[in-house]
Amino acid sequence: MVDEVPFPSQITTSKHLSLLGHGITDIEIHFLQIKFTAIGVYIDPEIVGHLQKWRGKPGNHLAEDDDFFDALIDAPVDKLIRVVVIKEIKGSQYGVQLESAVRDRLAADDKYEEEEEEALEKIVEFFQSKYLKKHSVITYQFSVSPPAAEIVFSTEGKEEAKMKVENKNVVEMIKRWYLGGTRGVSATTISSLASNLSTHLSK
C-alpha cells in the first residue's frame, strides 16, 4: 500500500514484472504536504543481471548514484510505471507537467527536434480531454523492442484510453522523469527502488 493505494506485487504483461519501487509525488505548501499521485515501478526481475556492478552497495548510496539509475533506465528489460491519482487534477495540467519535464530533459541533451515536438504534442493532446479524478490510473508500459511506450489511462465508468509513443528520445525522457535518480520527480520512489534493488543485488 502506498498512501492507502494498493499496488499488486506483480503485473503480467508479456512477462511477469515485479514491484521493485513505490512512492508518491507531493508538494509542501506552508508546512502542509499535498500528495498528488502514488507511483509503483514494475521491472522484469532480470534487471538484477544488468546491475551487478553495484552489488553490495547500500540502498542510501544507490539512491544518490545517478549512474546506477542511468544503467537501470538503459537496461534492455521491460518496465512499467503505474501512477494512481490521489489529488484530482485536469488531464491538461498533468499533460503540460509531463511535456515540460520531458522537453527540458531533451533540450539539455540537445535532442529536441521537430519529431520530438510532434510526439510531445500528441501526448498533451491525449491528456487534454481527460479528467484525472481520484483513483484514476495512468500506466506507462515500456517495451524493449521496439523501444516504445504505451500510455494507458483508466478511470471509473469510462473505457480505457491508450496511445503509443514511438519516438525513442521522448520514451527515454519519460523514463527519466520517473526513474532519473536525483533528478527524478519522486524522491520517495527513487529511495524505495534503490533500497529494494540493493537487497536483490546482495542475494
mmCIF file of C-alpha atoms in Angstrom:
data_model
loop_
_atom_site.group_PDB
_atom_site.id
_atom_site.type_symbol
_atom_site.label_atom_id
_atom_site.label_comp_id
_atom_site.label_asym_id
_atom_site.label_seq_id
_atom_site.Cartn_x
_atom_site.Cartn_y
_atom_site.Cartn_z
ATOM 1 C CA MET A 1 0.000 0.000 0.000
ATOM 2 C CA VAL A 2 1.241 3.474 -0.858
ATOM 3 C CA ASP A 3 -0.798 6.127 0.924
ATOM 4 C CA GLU A 4 -3.818 3.786 1.030
ATOM 5 C CA VAL A 5 -3.368 2.912 -2.657
ATOM 6 C CA PRO A 6 -2.852 -0.834 -3.166
ATOM 7 C CA PHE A 7 -0.186 -1.987 -5.635
ATOM 8 C CA PRO A 8 -0.070 -5.675 -6.624
ATOM 9 C CA SER A 9 3.350 -7.277 -6.096
ATOM 10 C CA GLN A 10 3.389 -8.447 -9.729
ATOM 11 C CA ILE A 11 1.902 -7.327 -13.029
ATOM 12 C CA THR A 12 1.913 -9.590 -16.059
ATOM 13 C CA THR A 13 2.444 -8.064 -19.482
ATOM 14 C CA SER A 14 4.283 -10.303 -21.933
ATOM 15 C CA LYS A 15 6.375 -11.185 -18.863
ATOM 16 C CA HIS A 16 5.974 -11.171 -15.085
ATOM 17 C CA LEU A 17 7.127 -7.793 -13.801
ATOM 18 C CA SER A 18 7.814 -7.321 -10.084
ATOM 19 C CA LEU A 19 7.034 -4.277 -7.963
ATOM 20 C CA LEU A 20 10.551 -3.006 -7.190
ATOM 21 C CA GLY A 21 9.798 0.514 -6.012
ATOM 22 C CA HIS A 22 6.967 2.789 -4.980
ATOM 23 C CA GLY A 23 6.435 6.306 -3.687
ATOM 24 C CA ILE A 24 4.465 9.490 -4.151
ATOM 25 C CA THR A 25 4.667 12.879 -5.844
ATOM 26 C CA ASP A 26 3.851 15.705 -3.490
ATOM 27 C CA ILE A 27 4.441 19.352 -2.718
ATOM 28 C CA GLU A 28 4.710 21.208 0.575
ATOM 29 C CA ILE A 29 2.818 24.480 0.929
ATOM 30 C CA HIS A 30 3.029 26.317 4.258
ATOM 31 C CA PHE A 31 4.144 23.120 6.035
ATOM 32 C CA LEU A 32 1.178 21.253 4.569
ATOM 33 C CA GLN A 33 2.001 18.207 2.481
ATOM 34 C CA ILE A 34 -0.237 17.843 -0.582
ATOM 35 C CA LYS A 35 0.029 14.441 -2.242
ATOM 36 C CA PHE A 36 -0.719 14.216 -5.955
ATOM 37 C CA THR A 37 -0.014 10.672 -7.109
ATOM 38 C CA ALA A 38 1.116 7.277 -5.843
ATOM 39 C CA ILE A 39 3.669 5.503 -8.043
ATOM 40 C CA GLY A 40 4.534 1.836 -8.452
ATOM 41 C CA VAL A 41 7.521 0.757 -10.551
ATOM 42 C CA TYR A 42 7.422 -2.735 -12.055
ATOM 43 C CA ILE A 43 10.512 -4.223 -13.686
ATOM 44 C CA ASP A 44 11.459 -7.585 -15.159
ATOM 45 C CA PRO A 45 13.480 -9.285 -12.346
ATOM 46 C CA GLU A 46 16.217 -9.900 -14.952
ATOM 47 C CA ILE A 47 17.235 -6.270 -14.300
ATOM 48 C CA VAL A 48 19.460 -7.561 -11.479
ATOM 49 C CA GLY A 49 21.804 -9.160 -14.021
ATOM 50 C CA HIS A 50 22.392 -5.746 -15.613
ATOM 51 C CA LEU A 51 23.280 -4.024 -12.324
ATOM 52 C CA GLN A 52 25.958 -6.374 -10.964
ATOM 53 C CA LYS A 53 28.497 -3.555 -10.911
ATOM 54 C CA TRP A 54 26.604 -2.123 -7.889
ATOM 55 C CA ARG A 55 26.415 -5.380 -5.975
ATOM 56 C CA GLY A 56 26.931 -4.921 -2.242
ATOM 57 C CA LYS A 57 26.236 -1.176 -2.273
ATOM 58 C CA PRO A 58 23.713 0.008 0.350
ATOM 59 C CA GLY A 59 20.393 1.491 -0.772
ATOM 60 C CA ASN A 60 21.116 5.004 0.531
ATOM 61 C CA HIS A 61 24.323 5.014 -1.527
ATOM 62 C CA LEU A 62 22.491 3.850 -4.685
ATOM 63 C CA ALA A 63 19.765 6.496 -4.259
ATOM 64 C CA GLU A 64 22.436 9.185 -4.742
ATOM 65 C CA ASP A 65 24.115 7.457 -7.684
ATOM 66 C CA ASP A 66 22.711 8.715 -10.998
ATOM 67 C CA ASP A 67 24.937 6.310 -12.960
ATOM 68 C CA PHE A 68 23.076 3.460 -11.270
ATOM 69 C CA PHE A 69 19.727 4.853 -12.423
ATOM 70 C CA ASP A 70 21.079 5.506 -15.926
ATOM 71 C CA ALA A 71 22.025 1.807 -16.083
ATOM 72 C CA LEU A 72 18.565 0.852 -14.798
ATOM 73 C CA ILE A 73 16.858 3.013 -17.443
ATOM 74 C CA ASP A 74 19.111 1.716 -20.245
ATOM 75 C CA ALA A 75 18.898 -1.969 -19.265
ATOM 76 C CA PRO A 76 17.135 -3.924 -22.048
ATOM 77 C CA VAL A 77 14.296 -5.294 -19.884
ATOM 78 C CA ASP A 78 10.579 -4.467 -19.795
ATOM 79 C CA LYS A 79 9.463 -1.822 -17.326
ATOM 80 C CA LEU A 80 6.081 -0.488 -16.288
ATOM 81 C CA ILE A 81 5.194 2.563 -14.221
ATOM 82 C CA ARG A 82 1.748 2.679 -12.635
ATOM 83 C CA VAL A 83 0.622 6.129 -11.484
ATOM 84 C CA VAL A 84 -2.512 6.372 -9.324
ATOM 85 C CA VAL A 85 -4.126 9.770 -8.824
ATOM 86 C CA ILE A 86 -4.544 10.882 -5.189
ATOM 87 C CA LYS A 87 -5.480 14.511 -5.759
ATOM 88 C CA GLU A 88 -7.808 15.326 -8.668
ATOM 89 C CA ILE A 89 -6.251 17.282 -11.489
ATOM 90 C CA LYS A 90 -7.234 18.159 -15.040
ATOM 91 C CA GLY A 91 -5.599 15.984 -17.676
ATOM 92 C CA SER A 92 -4.419 19.142 -19.424
ATOM 93 C CA GLN A 93 -2.441 20.174 -16.299
ATOM 94 C CA TYR A 94 -0.824 16.751 -15.990
ATOM 95 C CA GLY A 95 -0.037 16.724 -19.738
ATOM 96 C CA VAL A 96 1.690 20.097 -19.504
ATOM 97 C CA GLN A 97 3.776 18.952 -16.492
ATOM 98 C CA LEU A 98 4.866 15.872 -18.409
ATOM 99 C CA GLU A 99 5.587 17.878 -21.542
ATOM 100 C CA SER A 100 7.748 20.482 -19.820
ATOM 101 C CA ALA A 101 9.694 17.865 -17.809
ATOM 102 C CA VAL A 102 10.406 15.825 -20.940
ATOM 103 C CA ARG A 103 11.153 18.856 -23.120
ATOM 104 C CA ASP A 104 13.636 20.292 -20.582
ATOM 105 C CA ARG A 105 15.487 16.974 -20.436
ATOM 106 C CA LEU A 106 15.537 16.678 -24.238
ATOM 107 C CA ALA A 107 16.764 20.253 -24.640
ATOM 108 C CA ALA A 108 19.517 19.702 -22.063
ATOM 109 C CA ASP A 109 20.752 16.717 -24.102
ATOM 110 C CA ASP A 110 20.330 18.575 -27.396
ATOM 111 C CA LYS A 111 17.738 16.065 -28.599
ATOM 112 C CA TYR A 112 14.722 18.340 -29.013
ATOM 113 C CA GLU A 113 13.877 18.348 -32.720
ATOM 114 C CA GLU A 114 10.646 18.504 -34.720
ATOM 115 C CA GLU A 115 9.928 14.772 -34.314
ATOM 116 C CA GLU A 116 10.202 15.066 -30.527
ATOM 117 C CA GLU A 117 7.989 18.151 -30.501
ATOM 118 C CA GLU A 118 5.332 16.306 -32.517
ATOM 119 C CA ALA A 119 5.442 13.259 -30.244
ATOM 120 C CA LEU A 120 5.052 15.502 -27.187
ATOM 121 C CA GLU A 121 2.143 17.378 -28.746
ATOM 122 C CA LYS A 122 0.334 14.060 -29.231
ATOM 123 C CA ILE A 123 0.828 13.189 -25.552
ATOM 124 C CA VAL A 124 -0.523 16.602 -24.461
ATOM 125 C CA GLU A 125 -3.492 16.071 -26.793
ATOM 126 C CA PHE A 126 -4.104 12.614 -25.322
ATOM 127 C CA PHE A 127 -4.404 14.012 -21.789
ATOM 128 C CA GLN A 128 -6.179 17.234 -22.829
ATOM 129 C CA SER A 129 -9.730 15.890 -22.640
ATOM 130 C CA LYS A 130 -9.203 13.619 -19.613
ATOM 131 C CA TYR A 131 -10.171 14.366 -16.051
ATOM 132 C CA LEU A 132 -7.851 12.705 -13.558
ATOM 133 C CA LYS A 133 -10.178 12.047 -10.676
ATOM 134 C CA LYS A 134 -9.067 10.253 -7.522
ATOM 135 C CA HIS A 135 -8.047 6.608 -8.145
ATOM 136 C CA SER A 136 -7.683 7.124 -11.919
ATOM 137 C CA VAL A 137 -4.705 5.131 -13.182
ATOM 138 C CA ILE A 138 -2.066 6.099 -15.759
ATOM 139 C CA THR A 139 0.179 3.259 -16.879
ATOM 140 C CA TYR A 140 3.405 3.660 -18.836
ATOM 141 C CA GLN A 141 4.478 0.365 -20.342
ATOM 142 C CA PHE A 142 7.982 0.381 -21.794
ATOM 143 C CA SER A 143 8.896 -2.392 -24.224
ATOM 144 C CA VAL A 144 12.470 -3.195 -25.189
ATOM 145 C CA SER A 145 11.922 -3.906 -28.832
ATOM 146 C CA PRO A 146 10.745 -1.789 -30.429
ATOM 147 C CA PRO A 147 11.782 0.869 -27.875
ATOM 148 C CA ALA A 148 8.286 2.292 -27.417
ATOM 149 C CA ALA A 149 5.955 3.297 -24.604
ATOM 150 C CA GLU A 150 2.267 2.592 -24.361
ATOM 151 C CA ILE A 151 0.317 5.027 -22.212
ATOM 152 C CA VAL A 152 -2.978 3.727 -20.832
ATOM 153 C CA PHE A 153 -5.467 5.873 -18.922
ATOM 154 C CA SER A 154 -8.270 4.247 -16.979
ATOM 155 C CA THR A 155 -10.870 5.841 -14.747
ATOM 156 C CA GLU A 156 -14.087 4.569 -13.236
ATOM 157 C CA GLY A 157 -17.051 4.386 -15.583
ATOM 158 C CA LYS A 158 -15.100 5.071 -18.772
ATOM 159 C CA GLU A 159 -13.418 2.927 -21.356
ATOM 160 C CA GLU A 160 -9.643 2.661 -21.225
ATOM 161 C CA ALA A 161 -7.829 5.127 -23.472
ATOM 162 C CA LYS A 162 -4.473 4.151 -24.988
ATOM 163 C CA MET A 163 -1.763 5.737 -27.051
ATOM 164 C CA LYS A 164 1.653 4.657 -28.268
ATOM 165 C CA VAL A 165 4.797 6.783 -28.130
ATOM 166 C CA GLU A 166 7.339 5.610 -30.683
ATOM 167 C CA ASN A 167 9.857 8.439 -30.528
ATOM 168 C CA LYS A 168 12.879 6.849 -28.835
ATOM 169 C CA ASN A 169 14.112 10.100 -27.245
ATOM 170 C CA VAL A 170 10.724 11.013 -25.790
ATOM 171 C CA VAL A 171 10.278 7.473 -24.421
ATOM 172 C CA GLU A 172 13.686 7.687 -22.742
ATOM 173 C CA MET A 173 12.909 11.042 -21.116
ATOM 174 C CA ILE A 174 9.550 9.858 -19.759
ATOM 175 C CA LYS A 175 11.532 7.088 -18.045
ATOM 176 C CA ARG A 176 13.984 9.671 -16.776
ATOM 177 C CA TRP A 177 11.172 11.820 -15.360
ATOM 178 C CA TYR A 178 10.047 8.949 -13.142
ATOM 179 C CA LEU A 179 13.267 6.920 -12.721
ATOM 180 C CA GLY A 180 16.018 9.519 -13.127
ATOM 181 C CA GLY A 181 17.791 9.179 -9.797
ATOM 182 C CA THR A 182 18.364 12.506 -8.034
ATOM 183 C CA ARG A 183 16.617 14.267 -10.940
ATOM 184 C CA GLY A 184 13.503 12.080 -10.782
ATOM 185 C CA VAL A 185 10.104 13.577 -9.967
ATOM 186 C CA SER A 186 9.594 11.455 -6.820
ATOM 187 C CA ALA A 187 12.405 11.133 -4.263
ATOM 188 C CA THR A 188 10.421 8.523 -2.283
ATOM 189 C CA THR A 189 10.160 6.279 -5.365
ATOM 190 C CA ILE A 190 13.895 6.574 -6.094
ATOM 191 C CA SER A 191 14.791 5.765 -2.491
ATOM 192 C CA SER A 192 12.431 2.746 -2.467
ATOM 193 C CA LEU A 193 13.871 1.446 -5.778
ATOM 194 C CA ALA A 194 17.438 1.863 -4.504
ATOM 195 C CA SER A 195 16.706 0.041 -1.268
ATOM 196 C CA ASN A 196 14.842 -2.887 -2.908
ATOM 197 C CA LEU A 197 17.405 -3.307 -5.681
ATOM 198 C CA SER A 198 20.236 -3.216 -3.139
ATOM 199 C CA THR A 199 18.534 -6.151 -1.361
ATOM 200 C CA HIS A 200 18.041 -8.080 -4.631
ATOM 201 C CA LEU A 201 21.653 -7.456 -5.660
ATOM 202 C CA SER A 202 23.019 -8.828 -2.386
ATOM 203 C CA LYS A 203 21.188 -12.166 -2.768
#
